[in-house]
PDB file of C-alpha atoms in Angstrom:
ATOM      1  CA  MET A  28    -120.094  62.725 112.288  1.00 78.00           C
ATOM      2  CA  SER A  29    -123.631  62.188 113.797  1.00 92.00           C
ATOM      3  CA  ALA A  30    -124.378  60.371 116.935  1.00 95.00           C
ATOM      4  CA  PHE A  31    -126.097  57.431 115.272  1.00 95.00           C
ATOM      5  CA  PHE A  32    -123.383  56.831 112.812  1.00 96.00           C
ATOM      6  CA  MET A  33    -120.610  56.930 115.684  1.00 97.00           C
ATOM      7  CA  VAL A  34    -122.705  54.212 117.465  1.00 97.00           C
ATOM      8  CA  LEU A  35    -122.603  52.573 114.414  1.00 97.00           C
ATOM      9  CA  TYR A  36    -118.419  52.490 113.966  1.00 98.00           C
ATOM     10  CA  GLY A  37    -118.341  51.972 117.414  1.00 98.00           C
ATOM     11  CA  VAL A  38    -120.812  48.587 117.272  1.00 98.00           C
ATOM     12  CA  VAL A  39    -118.751  47.720 113.818  1.00 98.00           C
ATOM     13  CA  ALA A  40    -114.768  48.153 115.544  1.00 98.00           C
ATOM     14  CA  TYR A  41    -116.314  46.399 118.186  1.00 98.00           C
ATOM     15  CA  GLY A  42    -117.728  43.013 116.371  1.00 98.00           C
ATOM     16  CA  PHE A  43    -114.395  43.161 114.546  1.00 98.00           C
ATOM     17  CA  PHE A  44    -112.150  42.871 117.694  1.00 98.00           C
ATOM     18  CA  LEU A  45    -114.650  40.216 119.099  1.00 98.00           C
ATOM     19  CA  ALA A  46    -114.040  38.095 115.810  1.00 98.00           C
ATOM     20  CA  THR A  47    -110.533  38.952 115.867  1.00 98.00           C
ATOM     21  CA  PHE A  48    -110.136  38.216 119.491  1.00 98.00           C
ATOM     22  CA  LEU A  49    -111.989  34.758 119.138  1.00 98.00           C
ATOM     23  CA  TYR A  50    -109.697  33.553 116.315  1.00 98.00           C
ATOM     24  CA  ALA A  51    -106.657  34.357 118.488  1.00 98.00           C
ATOM     25  CA  ILE A  52    -107.537  32.077 120.959  1.00 98.00           C
ATOM     26  CA  GLY A  53    -108.018  29.184 118.437  1.00 98.00           C
ATOM     27  CA  PHE A  54    -104.813  30.627 116.973  1.00 98.00           C
ATOM     28  CA  VAL A  55    -102.516  30.167 120.343  1.00 98.00           C
ATOM     29  CA  GLY A  56    -103.863  26.696 120.949  1.00 97.00           C
ATOM     30  CA  ASN A  57    -104.071  25.511 117.969  1.00 97.00           C
ATOM     31  CA  VAL A  58    -108.074  24.847 118.405  1.00 96.00           C
ATOM     32  CA  ALA A  59    -110.900  25.065 115.617  1.00 95.00           C
ATOM     33  CA  VAL A  60    -109.049  27.597 113.167  1.00 97.00           C
ATOM     34  CA  PRO A  61    -107.306  26.723 109.743  1.00 96.00           C
ATOM     35  CA  THR A  62    -104.475  28.334 110.111  1.00 96.00           C
ATOM     36  CA  SER A  63    -102.394  28.804 113.423  1.00 97.00           C
ATOM     37  CA  ILE A  64     -99.104  29.453 115.753  1.00 98.00           C
ATOM     38  CA  ASP A  65     -98.069  25.852 114.412  1.00 97.00           C
ATOM     39  CA  VAL A  66    -100.241  25.584 111.291  1.00 97.00           C
ATOM     40  CA  GLY A  67    -100.124  27.746 108.068  1.00 95.00           C
ATOM     41  CA  VAL A  68     -97.694  28.693 105.515  1.00 92.00           C
ATOM     42  CA  THR A  69     -94.073  27.585 106.247  1.00 91.00           C
ATOM     43  CA  ALA A  70     -90.927  29.727 105.410  1.00 95.00           C
ATOM     44  CA  PRO A  71     -87.199  29.222 105.747  1.00 96.00           C
ATOM     45  CA  TRP A  72     -86.243  30.416 109.565  1.00 95.00           C
ATOM     46  CA  PRO A  73     -84.332  33.601 109.149  1.00 96.00           C
ATOM     47  CA  GLU A  74     -87.485  34.930 106.873  1.00 97.00           C
ATOM     48  CA  ALA A  75     -90.411  33.549 109.204  1.00 98.00           C
ATOM     49  CA  VAL A  76     -87.987  34.874 112.430  1.00 98.00           C
ATOM     50  CA  VAL A  77     -87.929  38.496 110.704  1.00 98.00           C
ATOM     51  CA  VAL A  78     -91.691  38.436 109.270  1.00 98.00           C
ATOM     52  CA  ASN A  79     -92.827  37.247 112.863  1.00 98.00           C
ATOM     53  CA  LEU A  80     -90.442  39.794 114.614  1.00 98.00           C
ATOM     54  CA  LEU A  81     -91.985  42.702 112.137  1.00 98.00           C
ATOM     55  CA  LEU A  82     -95.941  41.782 112.965  1.00 98.00           C
ATOM     56  CA  LEU A  83     -95.312  41.608 116.447  1.00 98.00           C
ATOM     57  CA  GLY A  84     -93.740  44.694 116.693  1.00 97.00           C
ATOM     58  CA  LEU A  85     -96.464  46.646 114.372  1.00 97.00           C
ATOM     59  CA  PHE A  86     -98.732  45.373 117.102  1.00 96.00           C
ATOM     60  CA  ALA A  87     -96.718  46.583 119.710  1.00 96.00           C
ATOM     61  CA  VAL A  88     -95.833  49.897 118.456  1.00 95.00           C
ATOM     62  CA  GLN A  89     -99.776  50.608 117.695  1.00 95.00           C
ATOM     63  CA  HIS A  90    -100.352  49.646 121.248  1.00 91.00           C
ATOM     64  CA  SER A  91     -98.117  51.447 122.560  1.00 91.00           C
ATOM     65  CA  VAL A  92     -98.303  54.821 120.988  1.00 94.00           C
ATOM     66  CA  MET A  93    -102.082  54.925 120.659  1.00 94.00           C
ATOM     67  CA  ALA A  94    -102.422  54.357 124.556  1.00 92.00           C
ATOM     68  CA  ARG A  95    -100.579  57.154 125.208  1.00 90.00           C
ATOM     69  CA  PRO A  96    -102.382  60.043 126.720  1.00 90.00           C
ATOM     70  CA  VAL A  97    -100.153  62.891 124.446  1.00 93.00           C
ATOM     71  CA  PHE A  98    -101.564  60.508 121.168  1.00 95.00           C
ATOM     72  CA  LYS A  99    -105.366  60.756 122.697  1.00 94.00           C
ATOM     73  CA  ARG A 100    -105.399  64.187 123.103  1.00 94.00           C
ATOM     74  CA  TRP A 101    -103.503  64.935 119.850  1.00 96.00           C
ATOM     75  CA  TRP A 102    -105.967  62.318 117.809  1.00 95.00           C
ATOM     76  CA  THR A 103    -109.262  63.867 119.723  1.00 95.00           C
ATOM     77  CA  ARG A 104    -108.449  67.053 117.827  1.00 95.00           C
ATOM     78  CA  ILE A 105    -108.943  65.007 114.681  1.00 95.00           C
ATOM     79  CA  VAL A 106    -111.774  62.536 115.443  1.00 95.00           C
ATOM     80  CA  PRO A 107    -114.728  62.918 118.034  1.00 95.00           C
ATOM     81  CA  GLU A 108    -113.718  61.802 121.514  1.00 95.00           C
ATOM     82  CA  ALA A 109    -116.843  59.550 121.710  1.00 96.00           C
ATOM     83  CA  ILE A 110    -114.919  57.341 118.908  1.00 97.00           C
ATOM     84  CA  GLU A 111    -111.403  57.968 120.145  1.00 97.00           C
ATOM     85  CA  ARG A 112    -111.656  54.430 122.134  1.00 97.00           C
ATOM     86  CA  SER A 113    -113.521  52.473 119.119  1.00 98.00           C
ATOM     87  CA  SER A 114    -110.855  53.627 116.704  1.00 97.00           C
ATOM     88  CA  TYR A 115    -107.783  52.471 118.816  1.00 97.00           C
ATOM     89  CA  VAL A 116    -109.927  48.597 119.372  1.00 98.00           C
ATOM     90  CA  LEU A 117    -110.345  49.162 115.212  1.00 98.00           C
ATOM     91  CA  ALA A 118    -106.729  49.757 114.818  1.00 98.00           C
ATOM     92  CA  ALA A 119    -105.416  47.304 117.478  1.00 97.00           C
ATOM     93  CA  SER A 120    -108.027  44.486 116.084  1.00 98.00           C
ATOM     94  CA  LEU A 121    -106.345  45.260 112.193  1.00 98.00           C
ATOM     95  CA  ALA A 122    -102.814  44.797 113.665  1.00 98.00           C
ATOM     96  CA  LEU A 123    -103.960  41.487 115.404  1.00 98.00           C
ATOM     97  CA  ALA A 124    -105.663  40.413 111.924  1.00 98.00           C
ATOM     98  CA  LEU A 125    -102.635  40.774 110.424  1.00 98.00           C
ATOM     99  CA  LEU A 126    -100.510  38.916 112.505  1.00 98.00           C
ATOM    100  CA  LEU A 127    -103.117  36.303 112.412  1.00 98.00           C
ATOM    101  CA  TRP A 128    -103.138  35.954 108.753  1.00 97.00           C
ATOM    102  CA  GLN A 129     -99.639  36.269 107.895  1.00 97.00           C
ATOM    103  CA  TRP A 130     -97.809  34.563 110.582  1.00 98.00           C
ATOM    104  CA  ARG A 131     -95.215  32.108 109.758  1.00 98.00           C
ATOM    105  CA  PRO A 132     -94.771  29.099 111.962  1.00 98.00           C
ATOM    106  CA  ILE A 133     -91.550  27.712 113.123  1.00 97.00           C
ATOM    107  CA  ALA A 134     -92.036  24.506 113.879  1.00 95.00           C
ATOM    108  CA  GLU A 135     -88.046  23.741 114.938  1.00 93.00           C
ATOM    109  CA  PRO A 136     -86.524  23.124 116.991  1.00 94.00           C
ATOM    110  CA  LEU A 137     -89.108  21.660 119.254  1.00 96.00           C
ATOM    111  CA  VAL A 138     -88.427  23.296 122.728  1.00 97.00           C
ATOM    112  CA  TRP A 139     -90.817  20.748 124.504  1.00 97.00           C
ATOM    113  CA  THR A 140     -93.252  18.201 124.379  1.00 97.00           C
ATOM    114  CA  VAL A 141     -95.248  17.349 127.452  1.00 97.00           C
ATOM    115  CA  GLU A 142     -96.545  13.336 126.758  1.00 95.00           C
ATOM    116  CA  ASN A 143     -98.228  12.555 129.941  1.00 97.00           C
ATOM    117  CA  ARG A 144    -102.029  12.594 129.627  1.00 97.00           C
ATOM    118  CA  LEU A 145    -102.573  14.292 132.983  1.00 98.00           C
ATOM    119  CA  GLY A 146     -99.920  16.820 131.902  1.00 97.00           C
ATOM    120  CA  VAL A 147    -101.243  17.843 128.938  1.00 97.00           C
ATOM    121  CA  ILE A 148    -104.604  18.203 130.506  1.00 98.00           C
ATOM    122  CA  ALA A 149    -102.787  20.383 133.142  1.00 98.00           C
ATOM    123  CA  LEU A 150    -101.705  22.789 130.751  1.00 98.00           C
ATOM    124  CA  GLN A 151    -105.044  22.944 128.996  1.00 98.00           C
ATOM    125  CA  ILE A 152    -106.482  24.184 132.107  1.00 98.00           C
ATOM    126  CA  VAL A 153    -104.551  26.402 132.545  1.00 98.00           C
ATOM    127  CA  PHE A 154    -104.715  27.581 128.693  1.00 98.00           C
ATOM    128  CA  TRP A 155    -108.433  28.109 129.244  1.00 98.00           C
ATOM    129  CA  LEU A 156    -108.053  29.971 132.672  1.00 98.00           C
ATOM    130  CA  GLY A 157    -106.128  32.440 131.518  1.00 98.00           C
ATOM    131  CA  TRP A 158    -108.363  33.371 128.740  1.00 98.00           C
ATOM    132  CA  THR A 159    -111.437  33.092 131.652  1.00 98.00           C
ATOM    133  CA  VAL A 160    -109.496  35.300 133.927  1.00 98.00           C
ATOM    134  CA  LEU A 161    -108.635  38.255 131.142  1.00 98.00           C
ATOM    135  CA  LEU A 162    -112.380  38.210 130.216  1.00 98.00           C
ATOM    136  CA  ILE A 163    -113.629  38.325 133.830  1.00 98.00           C
ATOM    137  CA  SER A 164    -110.978  41.138 134.310  1.00 98.00           C
ATOM    138  CA  THR A 165    -112.057  43.160 131.393  1.00 97.00           C
ATOM    139  CA  PHE A 166    -115.875  42.900 132.704  1.00 97.00           C
ATOM    140  CA  LEU A 167    -114.904  43.887 136.433  1.00 96.00           C
ATOM    141  CA  ILE A 168    -113.172  47.152 135.032  1.00 93.00           C
ATOM    142  CA  ASN A 169    -115.810  48.127 132.609  1.00 94.00           C
ATOM    143  CA  HIS A 170    -115.536  45.793 129.212  1.00 97.00           C
ATOM    144  CA  PHE A 171    -117.913  47.915 127.311  1.00 97.00           C
ATOM    145  CA  GLU A 172    -115.623  51.335 128.236  1.00 96.00           C
ATOM    146  CA  LEU A 173    -112.516  49.095 127.730  1.00 96.00           C
ATOM    147  CA  PHE A 174    -113.656  48.355 123.844  1.00 97.00           C
ATOM    148  CA  GLY A 175    -115.523  51.760 123.007  1.00 97.00           C
ATOM    149  CA  LEU A 176    -119.056  50.785 123.342  1.00 98.00           C
ATOM    150  CA  ARG A 177    -119.801  53.261 126.489  1.00 97.00           C
ATOM    151  CA  GLN A 178    -118.627  55.952 125.202  1.00 97.00           C
ATOM    152  CA  VAL A 179    -120.385  56.165 121.957  1.00 97.00           C
ATOM    153  CA  PHE A 180    -123.755  55.153 123.347  1.00 97.00           C
ATOM    154  CA  ALA A 181    -123.174  58.139 125.816  1.00 97.00           C
ATOM    155  CA  ARG A 182    -122.964  60.644 122.884  1.00 96.00           C
ATOM    156  CA  LEU A 183    -126.173  59.037 121.233  1.00 96.00           C
ATOM    157  CA  LEU A 184    -127.960  59.277 124.317  1.00 95.00           C
ATOM    158  CA  GLY A 185    -126.516  62.737 125.406  1.00 95.00           C
ATOM    159  CA  ARG A 186    -124.367  62.065 128.748  1.00 94.00           C
ATOM    160  CA  SER A 187    -121.729  62.459 129.944  1.00 92.00           C
ATOM    161  CA  LEU A 188    -119.383  59.939 131.432  1.00 92.00           C
ATOM    162  CA  PRO A 189    -118.690  60.071 134.738  1.00 91.00           C
ATOM    163  CA  ALA A 190    -114.895  60.598 136.025  1.00 90.00           C
ATOM    164  CA  PRO A 191    -112.382  57.928 136.487  1.00 90.00           C
ATOM    165  CA  GLU A 192    -112.423  56.364 139.701  1.00 91.00           C
ATOM    166  CA  PHE A 193    -109.693  53.463 141.504  1.00 94.00           C
ATOM    167  CA  ARG A 194    -111.054  50.492 142.174  1.00 93.00           C
ATOM    168  CA  THR A 195    -109.633  47.434 142.598  1.00 95.00           C
ATOM    169  CA  PRO A 196    -112.690  44.755 142.171  1.00 96.00           C
ATOM    170  CA  LEU A 197    -112.257  40.950 142.764  1.00 95.00           C
ATOM    171  CA  PHE A 198    -108.960  40.006 141.201  1.00 97.00           C
ATOM    172  CA  TYR A 199    -107.586  43.593 141.285  1.00 97.00           C
ATOM    173  CA  ARG A 200    -107.354  42.849 144.861  1.00 95.00           C
ATOM    174  CA  HIS A 201    -104.864  40.272 144.946  1.00 96.00           C
ATOM    175  CA  VAL A 202    -102.912  41.379 141.283  1.00 97.00           C
ATOM    176  CA  ARG A 203    -102.539  44.884 140.297  1.00 97.00           C
ATOM    177  CA  HIS A 204    -102.798  43.239 136.383  1.00 97.00           C
ATOM    178  CA  PRO A 205    -104.768  40.031 136.228  1.00 98.00           C
ATOM    179  CA  LEU A 206    -105.756  41.045 132.445  1.00 97.00           C
ATOM    180  CA  TYR A 207    -102.220  40.572 131.443  1.00 98.00           C
ATOM    181  CA  LEU A 208    -102.170  37.416 133.724  1.00 98.00           C
ATOM    182  CA  GLY A 209    -104.236  36.144 131.953  1.00 98.00           C
ATOM    183  CA  PHE A 210    -102.593  36.723 128.543  1.00 98.00           C
ATOM    184  CA  LEU A 211     -99.428  35.307 130.055  1.00 98.00           C
ATOM    185  CA  LEU A 212    -101.107  32.282 131.570  1.00 98.00           C
ATOM    186  CA  ALA A 213    -102.619  31.529 128.036  1.00 98.00           C
ATOM    187  CA  PHE A 214     -99.636  31.991 125.830  1.00 98.00           C
ATOM    188  CA  TRP A 215     -97.183  29.725 128.112  1.00 98.00           C
ATOM    189  CA  ALA A 216     -99.748  26.863 128.846  1.00 98.00           C
ATOM    190  CA  ALA A 217     -98.203  24.803 125.752  1.00 97.00           C
ATOM    191  CA  PRO A 218     -97.840  21.051 125.703  1.00 97.00           C
ATOM    192  CA  GLN A 219     -95.657  21.580 122.759  1.00 97.00           C
ATOM    193  CA  MET A 220     -93.652  24.230 122.515  1.00 98.00           C
ATOM    194  CA  THR A 221     -92.541  25.243 119.256  1.00 98.00           C
ATOM    195  CA  ALA A 222     -89.708  27.593 118.347  1.00 98.00           C
ATOM    196  CA  GLY A 223     -92.298  29.655 116.678  1.00 98.00           C
ATOM    197  CA  HIS A 224     -94.720  29.882 119.864  1.00 98.00           C
ATOM    198  CA  LEU A 225     -91.676  30.464 122.023  1.00 98.00           C
ATOM    199  CA  LEU A 226     -90.710  33.579 120.045  1.00 98.00           C
ATOM    200  CA  PHE A 227     -94.530  34.664 120.386  1.00 98.00           C
ATOM    201  CA  SER A 228     -94.630  34.347 123.869  1.00 98.00           C
ATOM    202  CA  LEU A 229     -90.933  35.710 124.854  1.00 98.00           C
ATOM    203  CA  ALA A 230     -91.891  38.956 122.432  1.00 98.00           C
ATOM    204  CA  THR A 231     -95.613  39.366 124.188  1.00 98.00           C
ATOM    205  CA  THR A 232     -94.366  38.634 127.487  1.00 98.00           C
ATOM    206  CA  GLY A 233     -91.499  41.498 126.956  1.00 97.00           C
ATOM    207  CA  TYR A 234     -94.187  44.054 125.637  1.00 96.00           C
ATOM    208  CA  ILE A 235     -96.548  43.084 128.706  1.00 97.00           C
ATOM    209  CA  LEU A 236     -93.975  44.224 130.937  1.00 97.00           C
ATOM    210  CA  ILE A 237     -92.611  47.552 128.897  1.00 95.00           C
ATOM    211  CA  GLY A 238     -96.479  47.903 128.721  1.00 94.00           C
ATOM    212  CA  ILE A 239     -97.094  47.472 132.390  1.00 96.00           C
ATOM    213  CA  TYR A 240     -94.414  50.157 132.977  1.00 95.00           C
ATOM    214  CA  PHE A 241     -95.819  53.201 130.613  1.00 94.00           C
ATOM    215  CA  GLU A 242     -99.507  52.610 131.894  1.00 95.00           C
ATOM    216  CA  GLU A 243     -98.497  52.463 135.928  1.00 96.00           C
ATOM    217  CA  ARG A 244     -96.604  55.843 134.968  1.00 95.00           C
ATOM    218  CA  ASP A 245    -100.171  57.152 133.374  1.00 94.00           C
ATOM    219  CA  LEU A 246    -101.909  55.405 136.383  1.00 95.00           C
ATOM    220  CA  ILE A 247     -99.739  57.266 138.850  1.00 96.00           C
ATOM    221  CA  THR A 248    -100.040  60.390 137.021  1.00 95.00           C
ATOM    222  CA  GLN A 249    -103.976  60.219 136.988  1.00 94.00           C
ATOM    223  CA  PHE A 250    -104.336  58.405 140.852  1.00 96.00           C
ATOM    224  CA  GLY A 251    -101.249  59.988 142.347  1.00 96.00           C
ATOM    225  CA  ASP A 252    -100.814  58.493 146.209  1.00 96.00           C
ATOM    226  CA  ARG A 253    -103.856  56.031 145.993  1.00 96.00           C
ATOM    227  CA  TYR A 254    -102.285  54.487 142.693  1.00 97.00           C
ATOM    228  CA  ARG A 255     -98.575  54.263 144.763  1.00 96.00           C
ATOM    229  CA  GLN A 256     -99.957  52.713 147.825  1.00 96.00           C
ATOM    230  CA  TYR A 257    -101.590  50.051 145.410  1.00 96.00           C
ATOM    231  CA  ARG A 258     -98.472  49.080 144.545  1.00 95.00           C
ATOM    232  CA  GLU A 259     -96.533  48.870 147.503  1.00 94.00           C
ATOM    233  CA  GLN A 260     -99.363  46.664 148.530  1.00 94.00           C
ATOM    234  CA  VAL A 261    -100.607  44.569 145.686  1.00 96.00           C
ATOM    235  CA  GLY A 262     -98.335  42.349 143.262  1.00 96.00           C
ATOM    236  CA  MET A 263     -98.003  43.272 139.647  1.00 96.00           C
ATOM    237  CA  LEU A 264     -98.736  39.503 138.420  1.00 96.00           C
ATOM    238  CA  LEU A 265     -98.247  37.497 141.348  1.00 93.00           C
ATOM    239  CA  PRO A 266    -100.374  37.804 143.910  1.00 90.00           C
ATOM    240  CA  TRP A 267     -97.802  37.778 146.581  1.00 79.00           C
ATOM    241  CA  PRO A 268     -98.873  39.124 150.115  1.00 67.00           C
ATOM    242  CA  ARG A 269     -99.556  42.215 151.106  1.00 62.00           C
ATOM    243  CA  LYS A 270     -97.307  44.727 152.705  1.00 59.00           C
ATOM    244  CA  THR A 271     -98.675  47.051 155.665  1.00 52.00           C
ATOM    245  CA  ARG A 272     -97.955  50.593 156.051  1.00 49.00           C
ATOM    246  CA  ARG A 273     -95.885  51.495 159.144  1.00 45.00           C
ATOM    247  CA  HIS A 274     -96.922  55.025 158.959  1.00 38.00           C
ATOM    248  CA  GLY A 275    -100.790  55.829 159.536  1.00 32.00           C
ATOM    249  CA  PRO A 276    -103.867  54.207 158.057  1.00 30.00           C
ATOM    250  CA  ALA A 277    -104.015  53.104 154.575  1.00 34.00           C
ATOM    251  CA  ASN A 278    -106.633  55.805 152.382  1.00 34.00           C
ATOM    252  CA  GLN A 279    -110.019  53.841 151.803  1.00 27.00           C
TER     253      GLN A 279
END
């Protein structure tokens, strides 16, 4: 595959991701989209639960398997390394698009409804704050590398990418996974929590916690004691006060 077509592939994958991601915001918040987490084709609740769990499971398996270093080493024997990340982004976007398309709303039982106007506004603020934190976090760790564009353009320009560098900018000084925190805020800040929304929130929260376990295992392999020390000092999802080390100065 030529470098030009790699760039084209990466741009198309990113464009599809962006469209799917924007729709997902409306889907979770029941805002400005024709079908959402609570609006769409209905089905008997046993069927809806099975279909929704299968969709969530497919999304989780795709994310977990393709993100692992072992899979990446195997995959880059088949596709050029420059488009490995774009391929991941495209596959993830396809899995998400399928979920958005085939999701079965489950309206009852209604878990909670916030009727107080100030309470509704507060939850809406938290909802949008979550997406804002998520988006900013992607740029803090290099948005365009995270979604594969940097790799394909580097190939086009004949440049090599620098080795991964361990950094803790802004949000990462206070929580280890602000991107996941953003997701959780957006998923749970619902003025009306239906059974279907609760199923979605519980499943994605569980997946996020499992994903963090595997991701941090990979980060320890990659960065060693620097990441171990960071994990001791900074909370995973909540900004707990930092712990101080008693033996020797911290590495800079």
